[in-house]
Coordinates of C-alpha atoms in Angstrom, one line a residue:
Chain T
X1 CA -17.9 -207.4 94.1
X2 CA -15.2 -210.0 94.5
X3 CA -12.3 -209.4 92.3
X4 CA -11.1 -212.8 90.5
X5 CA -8.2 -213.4 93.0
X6 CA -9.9 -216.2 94.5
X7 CA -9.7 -218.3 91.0
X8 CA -6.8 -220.9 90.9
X9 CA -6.4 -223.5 88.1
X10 CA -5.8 -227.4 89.4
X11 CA -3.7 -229.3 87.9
X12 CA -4.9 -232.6 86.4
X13 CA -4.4 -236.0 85.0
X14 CA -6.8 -238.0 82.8
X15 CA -6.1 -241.8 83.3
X16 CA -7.2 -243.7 80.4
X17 CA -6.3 -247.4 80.6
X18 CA -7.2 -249.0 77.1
X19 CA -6.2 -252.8 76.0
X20 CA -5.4 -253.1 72.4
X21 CA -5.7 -256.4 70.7
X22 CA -3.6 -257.6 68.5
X23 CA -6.3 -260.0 67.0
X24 CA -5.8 -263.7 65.2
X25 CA -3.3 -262.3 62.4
X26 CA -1.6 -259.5 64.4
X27 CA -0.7 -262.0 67.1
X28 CA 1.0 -264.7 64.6
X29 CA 3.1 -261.9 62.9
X30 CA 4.5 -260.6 66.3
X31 CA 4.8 -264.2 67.4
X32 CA 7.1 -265.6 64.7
X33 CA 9.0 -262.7 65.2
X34 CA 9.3 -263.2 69.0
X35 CA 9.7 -266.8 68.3
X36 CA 11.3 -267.8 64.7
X37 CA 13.1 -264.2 64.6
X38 CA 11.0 -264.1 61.5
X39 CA 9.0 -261.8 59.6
X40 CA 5.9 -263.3 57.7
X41 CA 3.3 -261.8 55.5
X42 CA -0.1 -262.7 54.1
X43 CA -0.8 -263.6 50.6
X44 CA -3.2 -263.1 48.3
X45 CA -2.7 -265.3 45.5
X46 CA -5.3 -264.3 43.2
X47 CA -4.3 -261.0 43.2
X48 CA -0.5 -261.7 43.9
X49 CA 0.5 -259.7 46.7
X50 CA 2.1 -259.9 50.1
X51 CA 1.1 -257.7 52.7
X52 CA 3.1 -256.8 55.7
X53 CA 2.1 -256.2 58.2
X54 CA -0.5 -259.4 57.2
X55 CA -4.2 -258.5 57.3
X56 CA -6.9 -261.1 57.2
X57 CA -8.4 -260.2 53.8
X58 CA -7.2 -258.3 51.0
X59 CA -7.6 -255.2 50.5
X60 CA -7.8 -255.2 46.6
X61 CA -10.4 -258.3 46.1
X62 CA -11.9 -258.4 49.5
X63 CA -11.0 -262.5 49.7
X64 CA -10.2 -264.2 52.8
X65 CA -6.2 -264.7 52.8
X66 CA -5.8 -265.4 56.6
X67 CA -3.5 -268.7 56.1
X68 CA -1.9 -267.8 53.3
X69 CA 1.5 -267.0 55.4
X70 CA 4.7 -266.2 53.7
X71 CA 7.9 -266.7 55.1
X72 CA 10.0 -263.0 53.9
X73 CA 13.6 -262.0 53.5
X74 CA 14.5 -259.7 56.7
X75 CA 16.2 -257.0 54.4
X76 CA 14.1 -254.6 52.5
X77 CA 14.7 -251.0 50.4
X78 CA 13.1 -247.3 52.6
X79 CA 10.6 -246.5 50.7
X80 CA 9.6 -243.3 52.0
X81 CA 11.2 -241.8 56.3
X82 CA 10.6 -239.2 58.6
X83 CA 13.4 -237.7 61.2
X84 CA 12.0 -237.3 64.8
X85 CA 13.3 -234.5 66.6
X86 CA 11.3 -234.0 69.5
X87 CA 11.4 -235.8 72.7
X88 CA 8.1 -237.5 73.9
X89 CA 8.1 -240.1 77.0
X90 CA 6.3 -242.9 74.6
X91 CA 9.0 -242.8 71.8
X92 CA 11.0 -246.2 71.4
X93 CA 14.2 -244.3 71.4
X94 CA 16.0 -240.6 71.8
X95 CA 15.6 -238.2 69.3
X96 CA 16.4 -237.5 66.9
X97 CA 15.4 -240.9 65.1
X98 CA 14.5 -241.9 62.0
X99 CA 11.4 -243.6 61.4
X100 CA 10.9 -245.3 57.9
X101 CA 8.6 -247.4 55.6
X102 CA 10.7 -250.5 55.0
X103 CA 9.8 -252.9 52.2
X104 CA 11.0 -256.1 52.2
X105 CA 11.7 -258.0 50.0
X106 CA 9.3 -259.8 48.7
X107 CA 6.3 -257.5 50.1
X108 CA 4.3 -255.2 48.4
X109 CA 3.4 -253.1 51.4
X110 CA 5.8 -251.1 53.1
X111 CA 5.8 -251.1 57.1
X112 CA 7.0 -248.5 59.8
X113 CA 10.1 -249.4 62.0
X114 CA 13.0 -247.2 63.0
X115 CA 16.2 -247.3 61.1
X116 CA 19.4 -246.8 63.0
X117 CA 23.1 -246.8 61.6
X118 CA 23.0 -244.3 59.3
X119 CA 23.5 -240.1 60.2
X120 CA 20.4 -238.6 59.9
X121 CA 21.3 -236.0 57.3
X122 CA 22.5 -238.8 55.2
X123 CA 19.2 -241.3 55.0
X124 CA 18.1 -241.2 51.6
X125 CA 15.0 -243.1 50.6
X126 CA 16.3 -246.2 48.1
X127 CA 18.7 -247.5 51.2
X128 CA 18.9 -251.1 51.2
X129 CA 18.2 -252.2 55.3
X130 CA 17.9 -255.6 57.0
X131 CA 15.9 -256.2 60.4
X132 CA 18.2 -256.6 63.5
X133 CA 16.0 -259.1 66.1
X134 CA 15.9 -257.6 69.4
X135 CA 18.0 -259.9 71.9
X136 CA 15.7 -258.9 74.8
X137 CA 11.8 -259.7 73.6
X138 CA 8.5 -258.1 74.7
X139 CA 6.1 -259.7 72.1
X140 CA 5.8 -256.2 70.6
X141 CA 6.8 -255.4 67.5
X142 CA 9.8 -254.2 68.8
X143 CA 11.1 -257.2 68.8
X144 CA 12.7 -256.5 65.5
X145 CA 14.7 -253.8 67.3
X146 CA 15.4 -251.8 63.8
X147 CA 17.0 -251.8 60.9
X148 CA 20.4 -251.3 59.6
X149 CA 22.0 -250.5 56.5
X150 CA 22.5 -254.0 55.1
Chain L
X1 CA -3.9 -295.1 71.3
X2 CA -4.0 -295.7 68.1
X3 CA -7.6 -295.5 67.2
X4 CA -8.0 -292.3 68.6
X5 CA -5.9 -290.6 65.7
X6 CA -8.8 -291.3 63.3
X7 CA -10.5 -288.8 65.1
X8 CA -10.5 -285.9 62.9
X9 CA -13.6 -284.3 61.1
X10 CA -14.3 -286.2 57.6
X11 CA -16.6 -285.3 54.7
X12 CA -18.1 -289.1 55.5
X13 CA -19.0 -287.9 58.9
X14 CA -20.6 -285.0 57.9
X15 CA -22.9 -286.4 55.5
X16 CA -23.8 -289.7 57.6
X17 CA -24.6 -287.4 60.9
X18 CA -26.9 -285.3 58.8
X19 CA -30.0 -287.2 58.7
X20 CA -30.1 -287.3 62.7
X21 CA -29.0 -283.3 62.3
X22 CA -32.2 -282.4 60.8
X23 CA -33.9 -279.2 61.7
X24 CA -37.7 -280.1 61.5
X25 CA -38.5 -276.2 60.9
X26 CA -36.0 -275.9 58.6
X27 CA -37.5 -278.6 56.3
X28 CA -40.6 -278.0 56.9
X29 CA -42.6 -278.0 53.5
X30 CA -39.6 -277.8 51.4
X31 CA -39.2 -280.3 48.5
X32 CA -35.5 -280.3 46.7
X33 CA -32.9 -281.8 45.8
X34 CA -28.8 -280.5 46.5
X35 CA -26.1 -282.2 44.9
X36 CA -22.5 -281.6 46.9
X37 CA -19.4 -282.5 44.9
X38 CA -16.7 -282.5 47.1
X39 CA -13.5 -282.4 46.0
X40 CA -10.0 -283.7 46.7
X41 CA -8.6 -286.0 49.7
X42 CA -11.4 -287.5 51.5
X43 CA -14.2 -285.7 49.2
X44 CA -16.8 -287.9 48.0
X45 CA -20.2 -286.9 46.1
X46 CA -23.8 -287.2 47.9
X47 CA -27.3 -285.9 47.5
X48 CA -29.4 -284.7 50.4
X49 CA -33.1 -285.2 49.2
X50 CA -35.6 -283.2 50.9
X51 CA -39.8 -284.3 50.3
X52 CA -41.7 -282.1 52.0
X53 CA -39.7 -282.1 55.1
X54 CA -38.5 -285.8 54.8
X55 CA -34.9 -285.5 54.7
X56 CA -32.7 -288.6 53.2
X57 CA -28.7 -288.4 52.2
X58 CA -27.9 -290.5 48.9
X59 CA -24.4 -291.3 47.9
X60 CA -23.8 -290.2 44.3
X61 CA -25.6 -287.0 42.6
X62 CA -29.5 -287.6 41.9
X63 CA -31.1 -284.8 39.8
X64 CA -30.2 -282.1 42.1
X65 CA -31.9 -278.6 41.8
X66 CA -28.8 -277.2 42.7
X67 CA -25.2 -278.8 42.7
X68 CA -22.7 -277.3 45.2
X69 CA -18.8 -278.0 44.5
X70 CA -16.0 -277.3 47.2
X71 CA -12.9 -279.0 48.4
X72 CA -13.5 -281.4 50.9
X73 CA -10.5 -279.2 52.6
X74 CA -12.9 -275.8 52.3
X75 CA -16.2 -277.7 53.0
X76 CA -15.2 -279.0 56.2
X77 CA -14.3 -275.7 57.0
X78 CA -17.5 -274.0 56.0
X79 CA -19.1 -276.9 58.1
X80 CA -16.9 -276.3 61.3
X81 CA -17.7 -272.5 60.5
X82 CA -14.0 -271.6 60.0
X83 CA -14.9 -270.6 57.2
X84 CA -17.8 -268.2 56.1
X85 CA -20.3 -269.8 53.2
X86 CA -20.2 -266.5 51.7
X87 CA -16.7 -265.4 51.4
X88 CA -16.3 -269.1 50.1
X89 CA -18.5 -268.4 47.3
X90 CA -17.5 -264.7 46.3
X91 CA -14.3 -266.1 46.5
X92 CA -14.5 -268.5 43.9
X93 CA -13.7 -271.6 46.6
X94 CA -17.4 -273.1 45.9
X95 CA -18.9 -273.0 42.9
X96 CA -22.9 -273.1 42.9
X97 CA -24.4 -274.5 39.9
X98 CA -28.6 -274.4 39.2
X99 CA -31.3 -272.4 41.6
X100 CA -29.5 -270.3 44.3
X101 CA -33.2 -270.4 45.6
X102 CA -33.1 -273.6 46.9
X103 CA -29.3 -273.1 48.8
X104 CA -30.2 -270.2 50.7
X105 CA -33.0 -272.5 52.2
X106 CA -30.4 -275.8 52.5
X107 CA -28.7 -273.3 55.1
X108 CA -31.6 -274.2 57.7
X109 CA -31.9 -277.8 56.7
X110 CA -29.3 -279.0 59.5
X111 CA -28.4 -278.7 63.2
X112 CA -25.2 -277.5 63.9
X113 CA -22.0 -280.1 63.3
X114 CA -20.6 -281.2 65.6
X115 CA -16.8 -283.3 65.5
X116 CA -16.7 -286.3 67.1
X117 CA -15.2 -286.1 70.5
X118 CA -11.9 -287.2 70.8
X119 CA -12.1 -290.4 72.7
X120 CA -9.9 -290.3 75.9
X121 CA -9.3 -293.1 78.1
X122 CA -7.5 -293.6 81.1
X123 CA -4.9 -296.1 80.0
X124 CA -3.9 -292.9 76.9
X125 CA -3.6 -290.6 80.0
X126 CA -1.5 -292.7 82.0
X127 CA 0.3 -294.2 78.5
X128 CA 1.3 -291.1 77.5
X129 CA 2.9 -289.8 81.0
X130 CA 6.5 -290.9 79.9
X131 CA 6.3 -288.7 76.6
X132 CA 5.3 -285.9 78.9
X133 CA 8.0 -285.8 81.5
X134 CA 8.6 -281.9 82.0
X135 CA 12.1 -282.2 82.8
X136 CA 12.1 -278.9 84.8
X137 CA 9.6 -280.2 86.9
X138 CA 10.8 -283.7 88.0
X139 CA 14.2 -282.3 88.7
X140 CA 15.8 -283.7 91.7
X141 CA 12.6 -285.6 92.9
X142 CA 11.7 -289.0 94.1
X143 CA 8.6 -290.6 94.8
X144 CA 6.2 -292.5 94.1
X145 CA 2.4 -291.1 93.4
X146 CA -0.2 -293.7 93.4
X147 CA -3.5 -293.6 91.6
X148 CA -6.6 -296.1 91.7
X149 CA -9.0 -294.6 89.3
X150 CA -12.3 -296.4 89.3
X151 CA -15.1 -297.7 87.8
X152 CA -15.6 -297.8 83.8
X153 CA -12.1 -297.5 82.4
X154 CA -10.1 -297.1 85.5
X155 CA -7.3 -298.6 86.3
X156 CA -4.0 -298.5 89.1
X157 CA -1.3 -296.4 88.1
X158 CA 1.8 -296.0 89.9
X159 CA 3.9 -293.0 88.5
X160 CA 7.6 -293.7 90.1
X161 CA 9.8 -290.8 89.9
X162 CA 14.0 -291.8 90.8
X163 CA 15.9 -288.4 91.0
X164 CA 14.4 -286.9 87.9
X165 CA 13.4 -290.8 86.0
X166 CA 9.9 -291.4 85.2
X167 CA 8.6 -294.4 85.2
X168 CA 5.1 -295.4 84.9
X169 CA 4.1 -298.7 86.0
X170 CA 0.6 -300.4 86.1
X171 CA -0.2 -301.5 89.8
X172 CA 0.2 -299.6 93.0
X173 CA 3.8 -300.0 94.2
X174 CA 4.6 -298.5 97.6
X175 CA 3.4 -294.9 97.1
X176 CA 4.4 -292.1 99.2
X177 CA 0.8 -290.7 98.0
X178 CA -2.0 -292.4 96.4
X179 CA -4.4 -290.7 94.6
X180 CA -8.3 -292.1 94.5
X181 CA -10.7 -290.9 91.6
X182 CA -13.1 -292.4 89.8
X183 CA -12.3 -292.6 85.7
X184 CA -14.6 -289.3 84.5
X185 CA -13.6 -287.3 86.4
X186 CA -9.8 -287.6 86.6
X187 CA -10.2 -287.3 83.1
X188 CA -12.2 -284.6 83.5
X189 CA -9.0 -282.8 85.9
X190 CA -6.7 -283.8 82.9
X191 CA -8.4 -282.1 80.3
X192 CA -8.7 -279.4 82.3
X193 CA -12.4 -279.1 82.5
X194 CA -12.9 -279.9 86.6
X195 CA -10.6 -278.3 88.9
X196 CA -8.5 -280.5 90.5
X197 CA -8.8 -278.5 94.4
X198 CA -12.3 -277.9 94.0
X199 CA -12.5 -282.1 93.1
X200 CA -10.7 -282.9 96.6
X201 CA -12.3 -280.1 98.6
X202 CA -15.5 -281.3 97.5
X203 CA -14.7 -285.3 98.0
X204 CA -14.5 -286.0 94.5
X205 CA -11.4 -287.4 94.7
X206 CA -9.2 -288.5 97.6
X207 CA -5.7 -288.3 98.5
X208 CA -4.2 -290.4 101.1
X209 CA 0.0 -290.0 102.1
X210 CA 2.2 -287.1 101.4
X211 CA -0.1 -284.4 100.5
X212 CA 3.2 -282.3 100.0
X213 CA 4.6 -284.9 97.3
X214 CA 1.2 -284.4 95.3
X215 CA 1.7 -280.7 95.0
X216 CA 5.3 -281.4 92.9
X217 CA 3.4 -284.3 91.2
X218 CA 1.2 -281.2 89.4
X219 CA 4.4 -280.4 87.5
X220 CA 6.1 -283.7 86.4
X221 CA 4.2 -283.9 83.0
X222 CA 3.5 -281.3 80.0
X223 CA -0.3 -280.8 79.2
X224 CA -2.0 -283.8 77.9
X225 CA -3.8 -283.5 74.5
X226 CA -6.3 -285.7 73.2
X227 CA -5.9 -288.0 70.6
X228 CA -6.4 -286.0 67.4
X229 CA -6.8 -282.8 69.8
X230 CA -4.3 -280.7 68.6
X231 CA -6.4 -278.4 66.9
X232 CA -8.0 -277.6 70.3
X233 CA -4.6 -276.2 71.4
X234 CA -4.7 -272.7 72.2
X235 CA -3.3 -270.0 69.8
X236 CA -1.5 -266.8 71.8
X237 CA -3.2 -263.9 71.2
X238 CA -1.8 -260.6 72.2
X239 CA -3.2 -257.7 74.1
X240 CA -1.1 -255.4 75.5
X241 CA -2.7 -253.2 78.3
X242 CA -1.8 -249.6 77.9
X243 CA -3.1 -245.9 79.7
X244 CA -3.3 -242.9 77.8
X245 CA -2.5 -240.0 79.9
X246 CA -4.3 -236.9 79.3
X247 CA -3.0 -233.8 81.2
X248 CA -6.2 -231.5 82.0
X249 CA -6.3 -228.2 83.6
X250 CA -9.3 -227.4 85.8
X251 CA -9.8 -223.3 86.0
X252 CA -12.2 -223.1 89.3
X253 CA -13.5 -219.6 88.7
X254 CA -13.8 -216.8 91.5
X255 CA -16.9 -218.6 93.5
X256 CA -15.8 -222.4 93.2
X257 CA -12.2 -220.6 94.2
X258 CA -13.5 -219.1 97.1
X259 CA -14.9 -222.4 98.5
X260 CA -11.9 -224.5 97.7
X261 CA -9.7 -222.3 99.1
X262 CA -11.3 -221.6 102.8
X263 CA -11.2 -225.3 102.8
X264 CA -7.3 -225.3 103.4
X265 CA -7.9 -222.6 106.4
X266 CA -10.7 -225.4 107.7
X267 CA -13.5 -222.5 106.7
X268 CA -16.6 -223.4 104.5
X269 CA -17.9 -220.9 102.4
X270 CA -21.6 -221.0 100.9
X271 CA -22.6 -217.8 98.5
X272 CA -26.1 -215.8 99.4
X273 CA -28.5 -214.9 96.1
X274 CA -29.4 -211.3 96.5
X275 CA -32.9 -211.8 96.0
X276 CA -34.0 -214.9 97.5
X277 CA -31.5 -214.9 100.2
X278 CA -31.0 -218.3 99.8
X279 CA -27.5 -220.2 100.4
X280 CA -25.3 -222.5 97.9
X281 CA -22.8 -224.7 99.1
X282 CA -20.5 -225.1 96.9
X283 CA -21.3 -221.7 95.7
X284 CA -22.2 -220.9 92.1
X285 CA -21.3 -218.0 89.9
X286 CA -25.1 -216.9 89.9
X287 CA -27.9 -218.2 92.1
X288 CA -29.6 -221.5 90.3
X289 CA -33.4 -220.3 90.7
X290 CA -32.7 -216.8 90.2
X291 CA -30.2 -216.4 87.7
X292 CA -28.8 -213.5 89.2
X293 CA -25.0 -213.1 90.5
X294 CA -24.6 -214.1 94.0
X295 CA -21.2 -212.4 95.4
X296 CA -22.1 -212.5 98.7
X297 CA -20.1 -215.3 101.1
X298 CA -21.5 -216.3 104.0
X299 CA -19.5 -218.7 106.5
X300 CA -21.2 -221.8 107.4
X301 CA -20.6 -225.2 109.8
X302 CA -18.5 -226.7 109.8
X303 CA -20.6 -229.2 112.0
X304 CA -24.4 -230.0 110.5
X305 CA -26.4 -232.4 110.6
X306 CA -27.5 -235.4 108.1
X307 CA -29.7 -234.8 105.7
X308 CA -30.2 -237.7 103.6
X309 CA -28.1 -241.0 103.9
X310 CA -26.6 -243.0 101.3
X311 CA -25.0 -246.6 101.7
X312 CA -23.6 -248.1 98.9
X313 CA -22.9 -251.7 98.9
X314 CA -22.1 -252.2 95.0
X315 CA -20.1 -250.2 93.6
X316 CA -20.4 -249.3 89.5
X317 CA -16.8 -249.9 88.4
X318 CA -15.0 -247.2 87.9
X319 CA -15.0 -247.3 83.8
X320 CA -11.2 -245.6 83.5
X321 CA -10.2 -248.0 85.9
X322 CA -12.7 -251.1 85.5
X323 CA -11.9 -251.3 89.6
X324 CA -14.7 -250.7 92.1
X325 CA -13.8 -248.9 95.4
X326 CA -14.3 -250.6 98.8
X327 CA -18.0 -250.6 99.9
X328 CA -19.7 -249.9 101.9
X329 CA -19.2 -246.4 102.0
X330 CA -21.6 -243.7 102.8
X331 CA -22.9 -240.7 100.9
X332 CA -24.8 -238.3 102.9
X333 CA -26.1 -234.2 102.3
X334 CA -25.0 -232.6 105.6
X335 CA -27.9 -229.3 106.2
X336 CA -24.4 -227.0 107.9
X337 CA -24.9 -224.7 110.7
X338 CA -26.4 -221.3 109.0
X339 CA -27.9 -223.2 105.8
X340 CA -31.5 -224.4 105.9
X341 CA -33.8 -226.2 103.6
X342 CA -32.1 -228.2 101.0
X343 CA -29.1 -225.9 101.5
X344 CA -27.1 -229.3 102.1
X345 CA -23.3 -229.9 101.4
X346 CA -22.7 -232.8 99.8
X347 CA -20.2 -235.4 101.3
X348 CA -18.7 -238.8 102.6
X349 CA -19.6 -240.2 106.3
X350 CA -17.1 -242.4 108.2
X351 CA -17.8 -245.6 107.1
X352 CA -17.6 -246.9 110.6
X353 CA -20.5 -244.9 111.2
X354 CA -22.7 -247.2 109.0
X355 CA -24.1 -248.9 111.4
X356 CA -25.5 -246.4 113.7
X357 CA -25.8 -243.1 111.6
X358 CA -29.0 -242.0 111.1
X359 CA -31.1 -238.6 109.6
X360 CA -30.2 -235.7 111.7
X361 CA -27.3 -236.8 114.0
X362 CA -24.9 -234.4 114.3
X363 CA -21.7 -234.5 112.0
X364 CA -18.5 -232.7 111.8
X365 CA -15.6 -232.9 109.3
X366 CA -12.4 -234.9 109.8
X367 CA -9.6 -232.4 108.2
X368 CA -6.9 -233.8 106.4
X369 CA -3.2 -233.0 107.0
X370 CA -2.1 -232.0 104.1
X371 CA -4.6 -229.5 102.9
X372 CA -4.2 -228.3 99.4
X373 CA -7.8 -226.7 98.6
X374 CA -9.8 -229.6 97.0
X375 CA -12.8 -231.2 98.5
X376 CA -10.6 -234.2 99.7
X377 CA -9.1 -231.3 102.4
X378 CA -12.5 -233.3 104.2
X379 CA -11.6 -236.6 104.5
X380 CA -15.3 -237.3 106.0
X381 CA -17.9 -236.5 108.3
X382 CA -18.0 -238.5 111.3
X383 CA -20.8 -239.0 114.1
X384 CA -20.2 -236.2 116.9
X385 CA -21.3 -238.7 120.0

């Protein structure tokens, strides 16, 4: 009987292309940021909260907020980070980073961006931050480039 | 135009158009009365009384079964189906006082709504051209585009262009190019609903003079919008278009190794079962009807002959791709020298064999260059003459 010297392995790529939609509300919040270097939010007034990112309907009472847009301050407070320290092709920037939950002010969500500015030993949750507009825009959301101590 | 701003969707217009809306099955043996308060700007109060399927709209409230209140702001909405009746409600944004009964049947009472159509006429299209100048586009030109629209509505239009100017005067006035349309359908190529090529391919319109001038002439003005049409303007919405990658590893095992590997030396290998004697091409770790281990290899073809034929003239799209490959192309189980039966390999035929290929010509590969032991080492099989 054959030995196994005739197995190889083959090296291999799986291609998936994929589209992701940014939908109604998703495309107005990257637009006025592309646009109006501005970040908005939905509101629900009946439970009195802003939500950025904006969703269409809130997710305490279920009602239908989708034009109740806010105009909000581009600084904020980290509420909560993580320091990326491995390399991988699709990151926004080198590592190490730091990513962080920024909310501004006048949300009551938090939202993920990348903070920059600041030695990575030395973020501390609590840091004030504003938004710095990217001068180059690709209608992604990285067209707040990140944020900076303020 | 100044009528054309009045336009816009009214609480009036949706009660008045709802006796011609009626949906006979809808009403069909139902007997009620609905009360609408509608509230705010523009709101008003009506009944729509329904007699066994004879539908009248009343001004005022009339004993209603039920009484339905809404902004005229949120009922236009729910009307236009912007906004859903039932969010509305749970919402607090109607209120629905007396039998709930009766609205879930009011629901089927009425045909869609429909806004009224924004009137456009020719003399708004041409009227508006000056507020339209797309400065980029007239740049540097001069000319002068004629247009004769015809029949109901139409009018002659000269649009005179001085280094960038626009002027638009009524009258044809020397044109280098004069356009010829009749008035529905060159509104029709300004609202974008005909295409203006296909419209002078297929003689809808006609162009006489400087075709070349005409072609510029599509980028003098900014999009015209009807008269109370800016809520038709499109919103952006984003997709972005992305591929995941998924590296992937494919371990041949001894037999499928075997095969793949000959192919690089131009050999093909098939495997014998022990007890039927049968061949397998590609080879399998055990024979398929026997399930016993076949280790035995057995050099076959390379030349056969065809088997079974396959053309292909639509393609399924590939679904990681969406993209379908060229067609034709030809699939075809080649019986190799030394296999019998249904001991067929299966592969691709030269497609410029289509034509004359047929069951049992004789075949033989065409080897590719770079050889790196994957079935694609066989580019094809091609007709030996």
């Amino acid at each position: 009987m054959d030995s196994n010297n005739d197995s190889f392995v083959v090296d291999g790529k799986l291609a998936l292309p994929y589209q992701y939609f940014a939908g109604r509300t998703g495309s107005r919040f990257i637009i006025a940021i592309r646009d109006e270097k501005k970040i908005k939010g939905l509101e629900c007034k009946k439970c009195n909260k802003v939500y950025v990112p904006p969703r269409a309907t809130c997710e305490h009472c279920f009602c239908d907020i989708k034009d109740n847009w806010v105009d909000l301050d581009s600084t904020g407070t980290v509420t909560g980070f993580t320091v990326v320290r491995y390399e991988e092709p699709h990151h926004p920037v080198k590592a190490p980073f730091i990513q962080a939950l920024v909310k501004l002010e006048g949300a009551d969500t938090p939202f993920v961006h990348i903070v920059q500015g600041v030695p990575v030993d030395e973020m501390k949750t609590g840091l004030k931050v504003k938004a710095v507009f990217a001068e180059e825009t690709t209608t992604t959301i990285m067209d707040i480039s990140h944020f900076e101590p303020a | 135009m100044s009528s054309g701003t009045d336009q816009k969707v009214t609480i009036a217009d949706i009660f008045g158009s709802m006796e011609s809306r009626v949906n006979p099955d809808g009403v069909k043996g139902v007997t009620c009365n609905c009360g609408y308060k509608i509230t705010g700007e523009g709101g008003g109060e009506y009944t729509v009384t329904v007699k066994d399927g004879d539908v009248k709209v009343l001004e005022g409230i009339h004993s209603p079964d039920v009484t339905t209140t809404a902004s005229a702001e949120n009922w236009i909405n729910i009307t236009l189906g912007k906004l859903d009746a039932t969010t509305a409600f749970t919402s607090g944004m109607i209120k629905i006082d007396g039998d709930m009964g009766v609205m879930g049947k009011a629901a089927m009472f009425f045909q869609k709504y429909r806004p009224p159509a924004p009137e456009v006429t020719i003399q708004d299209i041409f009227g508006s051209m000056e507020s339209r100048v797309n400065p980029e586009g007239v740049k540097g030109v001069t000319c002068k585009c004629g247009y004769d629209i015809t029949g109901d509505g139409g009018g002659q239009y000269t649009v005179s262009v001085d280094d960038g100017n626009v002027k638009v005067l009524e009258g044809i006035h020397e044109p280098d190019v004069t356009t010829t349309s009749n008035a529905q359908n060159w509104i029709d190529i300004t609202l974008g609903k005909l295409d203006a090529t296909t419209a002078f391919t297929s003689g809808m319109i006609k162009i006489e003079g400087d075709m070349g001038v005409l072609g510029k002439a599509a980028m003098f003005f900014k999009k015209y919008i009807p008269p109370g049409g800016e809520i038709e303007e499109q919103e952006e919405l984003l997709m972005l278009p992305k591929v995941i990658s998924v590296p992937q590893k494919f371990n041949t095992g001894p037999k499928m190794g075997k095969f793949l590997k000959g192919l690089i030396d131009k050999k093909l290998y098939a495997n014998k079962c022990p007890e039927c004697k049968r061949l397998q091409i590609p080879p399998r770790e055990v024979c398929a009807e026997c399930i016993v281990r076949a280790d035995e290899f057995v050099e076959v073809g390379p030349d056969g002959i065809i088997q079974v034929l396959d053309i292909t003239f639509f393609a399924s799209p590939d679904p990681l791709t969406g993209e379908s490959r060229e067609t034709p192309y030809v699939s075809a189980h080649i019986l190799l020298d030394g296999c019998k039966g249904h001991e067929t390999l299966w592969h691709e035929l030269n497609p410029a064999n289509i034509k004359t290929a047929k069951k049992g010509d004789r075949v033989r590969p065409v080897w590719n260059e770079n050889r790196t032991g994957s079935v694609s080492d066989i580019l094809y099989y091609e007709l030996i003459e």
